């Protein structure tokens, strides 16, 4: 489909939208209203493309992919959609003829921050990969009224402000009230055993309506357009009888209680809080989603027998794992399936991705809470548990091992166990992480059912993170290697041909500098700090977390500061360290880490002895839109988690494709980045995963590093004294006594790596060449590639075949559904 419109038509349509929706003419409209009018025009185009794509998918009986995730960190959409549909320049021209600047309208769009960090951004990048390659797919999530909080730093302390994104964001959403469904909580179950497990009666439950809102997501060239369906919780339709009998407040209160379910996103990354409301959110998502999927399927086929052939349901992390017992519930209680038949269908339909090995993030729910809130789902989990344990005992599996694998154990519902048992595929998100899963957290399962385990290394939407974020680099690439890489990121490798071309290397250096200037302008405005674009821009942006070790970076900066104070005339390459990160609202230690970095920055930036050579910036409110500005401006990408803790990382990939050099540990996808670029184009340091394990086993004593290394000692002593009047003894106490992520053990190696980076940077041609190799080798980290692997190896899905040639006489003649058989 061609999405281009004549310039005059674009202008007319924008004016029509202004008139219709705001009762305004162009002269009286604000930029904000113009932004919305443009979105409405673009949305109309996407609806048309979507309907066409969906029709073609249905005619060809192409398998559908449903991607369930509690988070989709979409960021902004307008630029992305205009770019993908190939109409950005037309709109720019039309708007300019109307006296408007497209780039100003972009700034009116709030980020859709319906996620915390990497997990939610991955889901967003995957929708791009699915649409671009023409897989019919649907993302499912929640329509949080408040997304991830806005971060405000007050004297270095993080405070959280509500992110009410809907005023500017809901213009993308299409409400679909006729597809609303009911979700039931609480109540009690009456059972009629009668030798038939499925005869039950669920009574006195609390009803919450789930109303869907659809957001269209276009792929490149508009070949595929898919929908992200997000559910909003509503109270039951207004209770008129109660209202009439005078109980006005109770009638209202009931609605308010229901609506809290989608009020706010839990701001926790790699952590479980175990609160009842969070459980309600999870069940609300999966119940609405499963009912929606089953309704759609039954409407088309009148049976669920062929569900696994037509549909793949993907569970992104354990958050949506209750989709499994929910599907069982619908099939048993509403469709009359036997347990065995239902179980066979469910397990052949669902697949699960694990995103972490960190104990505090492995979800388990208090059994009593679970039973009280979801009595029928609890019963079904009990039965899954009973049958699983029985089957393991029959195979003479050791009793303790069965206990460790059981979904119900120790008074908890163990979500990861439920996920592994009930899915036909379990994957990690980088080669290293998938191996660790098999060796540690899921080892019991791996030894019993090795065939389920797979790896799919994460990927990024390279069109957003390269072409849209770094247009200068994109046009250099297109000039040198053609534009094939836009659809096929593997073609970036052609750029290697220029690795000894002095002129190309120089151009790369200039592009990087331009992007650094662009970032410096933002930081001047936002932080009132002046940066030197010729200094090394060394960036660490990601959630604030001990395992990600921003405090290792900061501790090293402190040692540099101390050294520069003592050696003011020493030869030192000017270095700018930039941080951006939100901490979970209740994660006290992470908030202390932020305050340490902010106060250290304040001290250094105001110390005239060093501040011409060393600068430290903490950017407030890190989010997707800031990532798009920061990533192209980095010389160094800090990926310094303790080996074995970061499942993959994706910011490492965004930096790589923008020509930054990774300074990192052999953790997550860094291992594969190293493999791709070779020893010479990455700066590695620190212990490997086996070395970390060995040190743990032998008894790690962090205090020894303090006692034996005067550089560490001086830094820690100064942290205890404090910065800007605040002592950071709570951080140093942790480092000296536990140091759970072995910051001190890796410090010396990190410090050496920083020195190597400085030396490499000073050989500008060599440094630009490292950047070039990183860009050229970044193709394998495209979301397109990841999606193809999921489709081929896990979902057994194919793209919608291209429509037959425009000749009307060869109408598609697919009579019988052709099901692609699994296995
Ligand atoms: C990519 C991205 C992340 C993930 O960063 P990691 O370093 O991989 O943890 C987090 N937040 C935002 C806004 C992102 O764009």
mmCIF file of N, CA, C and O in Angstrom, residues 159-243:
data_model
loop_
_atom_site.group_PDB
_atom_site.id
_atom_site.type_symbol
_atom_site.label_atom_id
_atom_site.label_comp_id
_atom_site.label_asym_id
_atom_site.label_seq_id
_atom_site.Cartn_x
_atom_site.Cartn_y
_atom_site.Cartn_z
ATOM 1 N N UNK A 159 13.067 12.309 43.562
ATOM 2 C CA UNK A 159 11.655 12.327 43.927
ATOM 3 C C UNK A 159 10.863 11.940 42.691
ATOM 4 O O UNK A 159 11.326 12.103 41.560
ATOM 5 N N UNK A 160 9.673 11.408 42.925
ATOM 6 C CA UNK A 160 8.871 10.883 41.826
ATOM 7 C C UNK A 160 7.638 11.751 41.630
ATOM 8 O O UNK A 160 6.908 12.032 42.576
ATOM 9 N N UNK A 161 7.426 12.171 40.391
ATOM 10 C CA UNK A 161 6.224 12.929 40.046
ATOM 11 C C UNK A 161 5.371 12.068 39.125
ATOM 12 O O UNK A 161 5.903 11.280 38.344
ATOM 13 N N UNK A 162 4.046 12.219 39.226
ATOM 14 C CA UNK A 162 3.183 11.373 38.390
ATOM 15 C C UNK A 162 3.351 11.686 36.903
ATOM 16 O O UNK A 162 3.511 12.842 36.515
ATOM 17 N N UNK A 163 3.331 10.647 36.094
ATOM 18 C CA UNK A 163 3.453 10.807 34.642
ATOM 19 C C UNK A 163 2.066 10.635 34.044
ATOM 20 O O UNK A 163 1.671 9.529 33.664
ATOM 21 N N UNK A 164 1.337 11.706 33.974
ATOM 22 C CA UNK A 164 -0.007 11.633 33.391
ATOM 23 C C UNK A 164 0.138 11.887 31.892
ATOM 24 O O UNK A 164 0.091 13.017 31.433
ATOM 25 N N UNK A 165 0.310 10.799 31.159
ATOM 26 C CA UNK A 165 0.698 10.912 29.752
ATOM 27 C C UNK A 165 -0.512 11.003 28.818
ATOM 28 O O UNK A 165 -0.372 11.345 27.642
ATOM 29 N N UNK A 166 -1.707 10.700 29.329
ATOM 30 C CA UNK A 166 -2.856 10.563 28.425
ATOM 31 C C UNK A 166 -3.277 11.849 27.697
ATOM 32 O O UNK A 166 -3.656 11.772 26.527
ATOM 33 N N UNK A 167 -3.188 13.014 28.326
ATOM 34 C CA UNK A 167 -3.616 14.209 27.583
ATOM 35 C C UNK A 167 -2.928 14.339 26.222
ATOM 36 O O UNK A 167 -3.571 14.665 25.238
ATOM 37 N N UNK A 168 -1.639 14.073 26.170
ATOM 38 C CA UNK A 168 -0.939 14.159 24.883
ATOM 39 C C UNK A 168 -0.822 12.823 24.172
ATOM 40 O O UNK A 168 -0.515 12.758 22.991
ATOM 41 N N UNK A 169 -1.049 11.728 24.924
ATOM 42 C CA UNK A 169 -0.783 10.396 24.376
ATOM 43 C C UNK A 169 -1.999 9.679 23.827
ATOM 44 O O UNK A 169 -1.892 8.841 22.928
ATOM 45 N N UNK A 170 -3.190 10.006 24.344
ATOM 46 C CA UNK A 170 -4.331 9.157 23.981
ATOM 47 C C UNK A 170 -4.817 9.381 22.555
ATOM 48 O O UNK A 170 -5.626 8.609 22.044
ATOM 49 N N UNK A 171 -4.292 10.417 21.910
ATOM 50 C CA UNK A 171 -4.648 10.663 20.522
ATOM 51 C C UNK A 171 -4.201 9.488 19.623
ATOM 52 O O UNK A 171 -4.744 9.282 18.543
ATOM 53 N N UNK A 172 -3.253 8.710 20.120
ATOM 54 C CA UNK A 172 -2.831 7.513 19.371
ATOM 55 C C UNK A 172 -3.772 6.333 19.593
ATOM 56 O O UNK A 172 -3.678 5.316 18.899
ATOM 57 N N UNK A 173 -4.614 6.412 20.618
ATOM 58 C CA UNK A 173 -5.376 5.239 21.037
ATOM 59 C C UNK A 173 -6.781 5.245 20.443
ATOM 60 O O UNK A 173 -7.481 6.255 20.478
ATOM 61 N N UNK A 174 -7.160 4.095 19.936
ATOM 62 C CA UNK A 174 -8.511 3.915 19.412
ATOM 63 C C UNK A 174 -9.282 3.086 20.439
ATOM 64 O O UNK A 174 -8.935 1.929 20.674
ATOM 65 N N UNK A 175 -10.287 3.664 21.055
ATOM 66 C CA UNK A 175 -11.075 2.898 22.010
ATOM 67 C C UNK A 175 -11.947 1.903 21.248
ATOM 68 O O UNK A 175 -12.499 2.234 20.198
ATOM 69 N N UNK A 176 -12.037 0.669 21.775
ATOM 70 C CA UNK A 176 -12.855 -0.345 21.109
ATOM 71 C C UNK A 176 -13.863 -0.894 22.120
ATOM 72 O O UNK A 176 -13.753 -2.031 22.571
ATOM 73 N N UNK A 177 -14.875 -0.090 22.499
ATOM 74 C CA UNK A 177 -15.754 -0.471 23.619
ATOM 75 C C UNK A 177 -16.507 -1.776 23.362
ATOM 76 O O UNK A 177 -16.776 -2.531 24.297
ATOM 77 N N UNK A 178 -16.803 -2.060 22.095
ATOM 78 C CA UNK A 178 -17.580 -3.278 21.826
ATOM 79 C C UNK A 178 -16.778 -4.552 22.067
ATOM 80 O O UNK A 178 -17.336 -5.638 22.120
ATOM 81 N N UNK A 179 -15.487 -4.443 22.244
ATOM 82 C CA UNK A 179 -14.660 -5.630 22.518
ATOM 83 C C UNK A 179 -14.322 -5.735 24.008
ATOM 84 O O UNK A 179 -13.405 -6.447 24.388
ATOM 85 N N UNK A 180 -15.024 -5.011 24.852
ATOM 86 C CA UNK A 180 -14.694 -5.087 26.272
ATOM 87 C C UNK A 180 -15.075 -6.461 26.833
ATOM 88 O O UNK A 180 -15.975 -7.118 26.315
ATOM 89 N N UNK A 181 -14.379 -6.870 27.857
ATOM 90 C CA UNK A 181 -14.674 -8.171 28.485
ATOM 91 C C UNK A 181 -14.701 -8.000 30.001
ATOM 92 O O UNK A 181 -14.187 -7.022 30.545
ATOM 93 N N UNK A 182 -15.300 -8.997 30.660
ATOM 94 C CA UNK A 182 -15.397 -8.958 32.118
ATOM 95 C C UNK A 182 -14.283 -9.779 32.735
ATOM 96 O O UNK A 182 -13.993 -10.874 32.267
ATOM 97 N N UNK A 183 -13.694 -9.277 33.801
ATOM 98 C CA UNK A 183 -12.683 -10.040 34.532
ATOM 99 C C UNK A 183 -13.181 -10.209 35.965
ATOM 100 O O UNK A 183 -13.704 -9.266 36.557
ATOM 101 N N UNK A 184 -13.033 -11.412 36.499
ATOM 102 C CA UNK A 184 -13.596 -11.731 37.815
ATOM 103 C C UNK A 184 -12.521 -11.931 38.874
ATOM 104 O O UNK A 184 -11.547 -12.645 38.641
ATOM 105 N N UNK A 185 -12.736 -11.330 40.022
ATOM 106 C CA UNK A 185 -11.812 -11.480 41.158
ATOM 107 C C UNK A 185 -12.563 -11.978 42.383
ATOM 108 O O UNK A 185 -13.744 -11.645 42.572
ATOM 109 N N UNK A 186 -11.839 -12.704 43.221
ATOM 110 C CA UNK A 186 -12.379 -13.083 44.526
ATOM 111 C C UNK A 186 -13.560 -14.035 44.431
ATOM 112 O O UNK A 186 -13.669 -14.830 43.501
ATOM 113 N N UNK A 187 -14.457 -13.965 45.397
ATOM 114 C CA UNK A 187 -15.610 -14.848 45.427
ATOM 115 C C UNK A 187 -15.251 -16.229 45.939
ATOM 116 O O UNK A 187 -14.185 -16.429 46.514
ATOM 117 N N UNK A 188 -16.145 -17.173 45.758
ATOM 118 C CA UNK A 188 -15.828 -18.535 46.170
ATOM 119 C C UNK A 188 -16.342 -19.542 45.147
ATOM 120 O O UNK A 188 -17.179 -19.228 44.307
ATOM 121 N N UNK A 189 -15.801 -20.754 45.267
ATOM 122 C CA UNK A 189 -16.062 -21.777 44.253
ATOM 123 C C UNK A 189 -16.906 -22.880 44.863
ATOM 124 O O UNK A 189 -16.601 -23.393 45.937
ATOM 125 N N UNK A 190 -17.986 -23.242 44.186
ATOM 126 C CA UNK A 190 -18.722 -24.455 44.555
ATOM 127 C C UNK A 190 -18.340 -25.512 43.538
ATOM 128 O O UNK A 190 -18.348 -25.271 42.341
ATOM 129 N N UNK A 191 -18.012 -26.688 44.067
ATOM 130 C CA UNK A 191 -17.571 -27.735 43.143
ATOM 131 C C UNK A 191 -18.590 -28.849 43.081
ATOM 132 O O UNK A 191 -19.183 -29.225 44.080
ATOM 133 N N UNK A 192 -18.782 -29.374 41.917
ATOM 134 C CA UNK A 192 -19.579 -30.586 41.741
ATOM 135 C C UNK A 192 -18.653 -31.582 41.102
ATOM 136 O O UNK A 192 -18.407 -31.518 39.904
ATOM 137 N N UNK A 193 -18.096 -32.464 41.920
ATOM 138 C CA UNK A 193 -17.026 -33.300 41.374
ATOM 139 C C UNK A 193 -17.548 -34.243 40.336
ATOM 140 O O UNK A 193 -17.170 -34.158 39.174
ATOM 141 N N UNK A 194 -18.455 -35.138 40.763
ATOM 142 C CA UNK A 194 -19.148 -35.925 39.765
ATOM 143 C C UNK A 194 -18.199 -36.546 38.756
ATOM 144 O O UNK A 194 -18.500 -36.667 37.566
ATOM 145 N N UNK A 195 -16.979 -36.830 39.219
ATOM 146 C CA UNK A 195 -15.938 -37.385 38.359
ATOM 147 C C UNK A 195 -15.506 -36.481 37.212
ATOM 148 O O UNK A 195 -14.770 -36.872 36.346
ATOM 149 N N UNK A 196 -16.053 -35.298 37.184
ATOM 150 C CA UNK A 196 -15.656 -34.390 36.105
ATOM 151 C C UNK A 196 -15.058 -33.145 36.732
ATOM 152 O O UNK A 196 -15.750 -32.363 37.357
ATOM 153 N N UNK A 197 -13.787 -32.966 36.525
ATOM 154 C CA UNK A 197 -13.084 -31.907 37.199
ATOM 155 C C UNK A 197 -13.682 -30.536 36.905
ATOM 156 O O UNK A 197 -13.704 -29.643 37.739
ATOM 157 N N UNK A 198 -14.203 -30.361 35.713
ATOM 158 C CA UNK A 198 -14.498 -29.000 35.267
ATOM 159 C C UNK A 198 -15.843 -28.433 35.702
ATOM 160 O O UNK A 198 -16.162 -27.312 35.382
ATOM 161 N N UNK A 199 -16.658 -29.191 36.411
ATOM 162 C CA UNK A 199 -17.951 -28.627 36.787
ATOM 163 C C UNK A 199 -17.797 -27.809 38.070
ATOM 164 O O UNK A 199 -17.630 -28.341 39.157
ATOM 165 N N UNK A 200 -17.794 -26.520 37.928
ATOM 166 C CA UNK A 200 -17.651 -25.651 39.089
ATOM 167 C C UNK A 200 -18.608 -24.483 38.948
ATOM 168 O O UNK A 200 -19.139 -24.204 37.888
ATOM 169 N N UNK A 201 -18.785 -23.817 40.058
ATOM 170 C CA UNK A 201 -19.647 -22.643 40.060
ATOM 171 C C UNK A 201 -18.931 -21.541 40.823
ATOM 172 O O UNK A 201 -18.634 -21.682 41.991
ATOM 173 N N UNK A 202 -18.598 -20.490 40.151
ATOM 174 C CA UNK A 202 -17.866 -19.383 40.762
ATOM 175 C C UNK A 202 -18.886 -18.319 41.176
ATOM 176 O O UNK A 202 -19.586 -17.783 40.341
ATOM 177 N N UNK A 203 -18.962 -18.039 42.476
ATOM 178 C CA UNK A 203 -20.010 -17.138 42.979
ATOM 179 C C UNK A 203 -19.457 -15.898 43.667
ATOM 180 O O UNK A 203 -18.344 -15.913 44.188
ATOM 181 N N UNK A 204 -20.276 -14.880 43.708
ATOM 182 C CA UNK A 204 -19.997 -13.667 44.490
ATOM 183 C C UNK A 204 -18.677 -13.000 44.117
ATOM 184 O O UNK A 204 -18.020 -12.415 44.964
ATOM 185 N N UNK A 205 -18.285 -13.151 42.896
ATOM 186 C CA UNK A 205 -17.028 -12.515 42.501
ATOM 187 C C UNK A 205 -17.244 -11.029 42.246
ATOM 188 O O UNK A 205 -18.356 -10.556 42.078
ATOM 189 N N UNK A 206 -16.089 -10.345 42.228
ATOM 190 C CA UNK A 206 -16.090 -8.917 41.923
ATOM 191 C C UNK A 206 -15.822 -8.784 40.425
ATOM 192 O O UNK A 206 -14.907 -9.394 39.885
ATOM 193 N N UNK A 207 -16.663 -7.976 39.767
ATOM 194 C CA UNK A 207 -16.557 -7.852 38.310
ATOM 195 C C UNK A 207 -15.820 -6.567 37.956
ATOM 196 O O UNK A 207 -16.148 -5.500 38.463
ATOM 197 N N UNK A 208 -14.839 -6.675 37.077
ATOM 198 C CA UNK A 208 -14.190 -5.469 36.555
ATOM 199 C C UNK A 208 -14.237 -5.545 35.032
ATOM 200 O O UNK A 208 -13.966 -6.601 34.461
ATOM 201 N N UNK A 209 -14.637 -4.449 34.403
ATOM 202 C CA UNK A 209 -14.662 -4.450 32.943
ATOM 203 C C UNK A 209 -13.278 -4.094 32.419
ATOM 204 O O UNK A 209 -12.610 -3.203 32.947
ATOM 205 N N UNK A 210 -12.865 -4.797 31.364
ATOM 206 C CA UNK A 210 -11.605 -4.468 30.673
ATOM 207 C C UNK A 210 -11.974 -3.883 29.314
ATOM 208 O O UNK A 210 -12.598 -4.555 28.496
ATOM 209 N N UNK A 211 -11.607 -2.616 29.126
ATOM 210 C CA UNK A 211 -11.927 -1.944 27.862
ATOM 211 C C UNK A 211 -10.635 -1.805 27.049
ATOM 212 O O UNK A 211 -9.646 -1.264 27.557
ATOM 213 N N UNK A 212 -10.643 -2.297 25.812
ATOM 214 C CA UNK A 212 -9.403 -2.223 25.025
ATOM 215 C C UNK A 212 -9.200 -0.881 24.323
ATOM 216 O O UNK A 212 -10.159 -0.270 23.845
ATOM 217 N N UNK A 213 -7.939 -0.474 24.286
ATOM 218 C CA UNK A 213 -7.507 0.679 23.487
ATOM 219 C C UNK A 213 -6.421 0.188 22.542
ATOM 220 O O UNK A 213 -5.494 -0.502 22.981
ATOM 221 N N UNK A 214 -6.564 0.512 21.284
ATOM 222 C CA UNK A 214 -5.630 -0.003 20.284
ATOM 223 C C UNK A 214 -4.688 1.087 19.805
ATOM 224 O O UNK A 214 -5.107 2.203 19.498
ATOM 225 N N UNK A 215 -3.427 0.712 19.734
ATOM 226 C CA UNK A 215 -2.417 1.620 19.206
ATOM 227 C C UNK A 215 -1.812 0.922 17.992
ATOM 228 O O UNK A 215 -1.349 -0.209 18.097
ATOM 229 N N UNK A 216 -1.854 1.588 16.855
ATOM 230 C CA UNK A 216 -1.317 0.983 15.639
ATOM 231 C C UNK A 216 0.190 1.169 15.585
ATOM 232 O O UNK A 216 0.699 2.220 15.949
ATOM 233 N N UNK A 217 0.861 0.130 15.118
ATOM 234 C CA UNK A 217 2.320 0.176 15.013
ATOM 235 C C UNK A 217 2.706 -0.203 13.592
ATOM 236 O O UNK A 217 2.490 -1.349 13.166
ATOM 237 N N UNK A 218 3.254 0.756 12.854
ATOM 238 C CA UNK A 218 3.602 0.462 11.458
ATOM 239 C C UNK A 218 5.015 -0.076 11.382
ATOM 240 O O UNK A 218 5.902 0.339 12.120
ATOM 241 N N UNK A 219 5.193 -0.994 10.476
ATOM 242 C CA UNK A 219 6.541 -1.457 10.161
ATOM 243 C C UNK A 219 7.116 -0.606 9.047
ATOM 244 O O UNK A 219 6.416 0.215 8.446
ATOM 245 N N UNK A 220 8.392 -0.826 8.751
ATOM 246 C CA UNK A 220 9.054 -0.066 7.690
ATOM 247 C C UNK A 220 8.328 -0.270 6.367
ATOM 248 O O UNK A 220 7.951 -1.391 6.023
ATOM 249 N N UNK A 221 8.119 0.794 5.647
ATOM 250 C CA UNK A 221 7.419 0.796 4.359
ATOM 251 C C UNK A 221 5.938 0.456 4.501
ATOM 252 O O UNK A 221 5.252 0.249 3.503
ATOM 253 N N UNK A 222 5.467 0.337 5.726
ATOM 254 C CA UNK A 222 4.059 0.054 5.939
ATOM 255 C C UNK A 222 3.613 -1.311 5.424
ATOM 256 O O UNK A 222 2.424 -1.560 5.249
ATOM 257 N N UNK A 223 4.574 -2.216 5.203
ATOM 258 C CA UNK A 223 4.199 -3.547 4.708
ATOM 259 C C UNK A 223 3.288 -4.248 5.713
ATOM 260 O O UNK A 223 2.293 -4.854 5.357
ATOM 261 N N UNK A 224 3.653 -4.168 6.967
ATOM 262 C CA UNK A 224 2.804 -4.738 8.004
ATOM 263 C C UNK A 224 2.439 -3.656 9.003
ATOM 264 O O UNK A 224 3.262 -2.801 9.326
ATOM 265 N N UNK A 225 1.196 -3.670 9.441
ATOM 266 C CA UNK A 225 0.801 -2.778 10.528
ATOM 267 C C UNK A 225 0.078 -3.636 11.550
ATOM 268 O O UNK A 225 -0.840 -4.379 11.208
ATOM 269 N N UNK A 226 0.554 -3.593 12.778
ATOM 270 C CA UNK A 226 -0.050 -4.396 13.834
ATOM 271 C C UNK A 226 -0.588 -3.494 14.928
ATOM 272 O O UNK A 226 -0.417 -2.277 14.884
ATOM 273 N N UNK A 227 -1.224 -4.132 15.897
ATOM 274 C CA UNK A 227 -1.870 -3.369 16.959
ATOM 275 C C UNK A 227 -1.286 -3.756 18.308
ATOM 276 O O UNK A 227 -1.025 -4.927 18.564
ATOM 277 N N UNK A 228 -1.045 -2.764 19.128
ATOM 278 C CA UNK A 228 -0.794 -2.999 20.546
ATOM 279 C C UNK A 228 -2.112 -2.728 21.249
ATOM 280 O O UNK A 228 -2.625 -1.607 21.204
ATOM 281 N N UNK A 229 -2.694 -3.766 21.847
ATOM 282 C CA UNK A 229 -3.980 -3.601 22.532
ATOM 283 C C UNK A 229 -3.732 -3.473 24.032
ATOM 284 O O UNK A 229 -3.185 -4.388 24.661
ATOM 285 N N UNK A 230 -4.092 -2.344 24.606
ATOM 286 C CA UNK A 230 -3.880 -2.145 26.045
ATOM 287 C C UNK A 230 -5.238 -2.008 26.733
ATOM 288 O O UNK A 230 -6.134 -1.328 26.241
ATOM 289 N N UNK A 231 -5.362 -2.685 27.880
ATOM 290 C CA UNK A 231 -6.642 -2.771 28.583
ATOM 291 C C UNK A 231 -6.738 -1.724 29.688
ATOM 292 O O UNK A 231 -5.803 -1.527 30.456
ATOM 293 N N UNK A 232 -7.911 -1.118 29.758
ATOM 294 C CA UNK A 232 -8.168 -0.154 30.815
ATOM 295 C C UNK A 232 -9.277 -0.710 31.707
ATOM 296 O O UNK A 232 -10.276 -1.239 31.198
ATOM 297 N N UNK A 233 -9.104 -0.600 33.020
ATOM 298 C CA UNK A 233 -10.085 -1.163 33.953
ATOM 299 C C UNK A 233 -11.209 -0.157 34.226
ATOM 300 O O UNK A 233 -10.957 1.024 34.467
ATOM 301 N N UNK A 234 -12.436 -0.644 34.166
ATOM 302 C CA UNK A 234 -13.606 0.182 34.473
ATOM 303 C C UNK A 234 -14.473 -0.534 35.482
ATOM 304 O O UNK A 234 -14.570 -1.765 35.423
ATOM 305 N N UNK A 235 -15.124 0.252 36.309
ATOM 306 C CA UNK A 235 -16.117 -0.341 37.195
ATOM 307 C C UNK A 235 -17.255 -0.889 36.355
ATOM 308 O O UNK A 235 -17.398 -0.538 35.186
ATOM 309 N N UNK A 236 -18.037 -1.745 36.959
ATOM 310 C CA UNK A 236 -19.214 -2.256 36.283
ATOM 311 C C UNK A 236 -20.052 -1.086 35.806
ATOM 312 O O UNK A 236 -20.032 -0.025 36.420
ATOM 313 N N UNK A 237 -20.839 -1.331 34.795
ATOM 314 C CA UNK A 237 -21.732 -0.277 34.322
ATOM 315 C C UNK A 237 -22.454 0.300 35.539
ATOM 316 O O UNK A 237 -22.796 -0.415 36.479
ATOM 317 N N UNK A 238 -22.662 1.576 35.522
ATOM 318 C CA UNK A 238 -23.210 2.305 36.661
ATOM 319 C C UNK A 238 -24.433 1.601 37.279
ATOM 320 O O UNK A 238 -25.373 1.237 36.573
ATOM 321 N N UNK A 239 -24.373 1.394 38.578
ATOM 322 C CA UNK A 239 -25.419 0.622 39.252
ATOM 323 C C UNK A 239 -26.618 1.514 39.582
ATOM 324 O O UNK A 239 -26.686 2.148 40.628
ATOM 325 N N UNK A 240 -27.580 1.534 38.655
ATOM 326 C CA UNK A 240 -28.693 2.461 38.766
ATOM 327 C C UNK A 240 -29.593 2.158 39.964
ATOM 328 O O UNK A 240 -30.074 3.055 40.638
ATOM 329 N N UNK A 241 -29.763 0.846 40.280
ATOM 330 C CA UNK A 241 -30.675 0.521 41.384
ATOM 331 C C UNK A 241 -30.123 1.041 42.706
ATOM 332 O O UNK A 241 -30.828 1.587 43.535
ATOM 333 N N UNK A 242 -28.788 0.867 42.847
ATOM 334 C CA UNK A 242 -28.150 1.347 44.054
ATOM 335 C C UNK A 242 -28.250 2.882 44.138
ATOM 336 O O UNK A 242 -28.511 3.450 45.183
ATOM 337 N N UNK A 243 -28.029 3.493 42.989
ATOM 338 C CA UNK A 243 -28.089 4.945 42.923
ATOM 339 C C UNK A 243 -29.483 5.427 43.316
ATOM 340 O O UNK A 243 -29.662 6.328 44.127
#
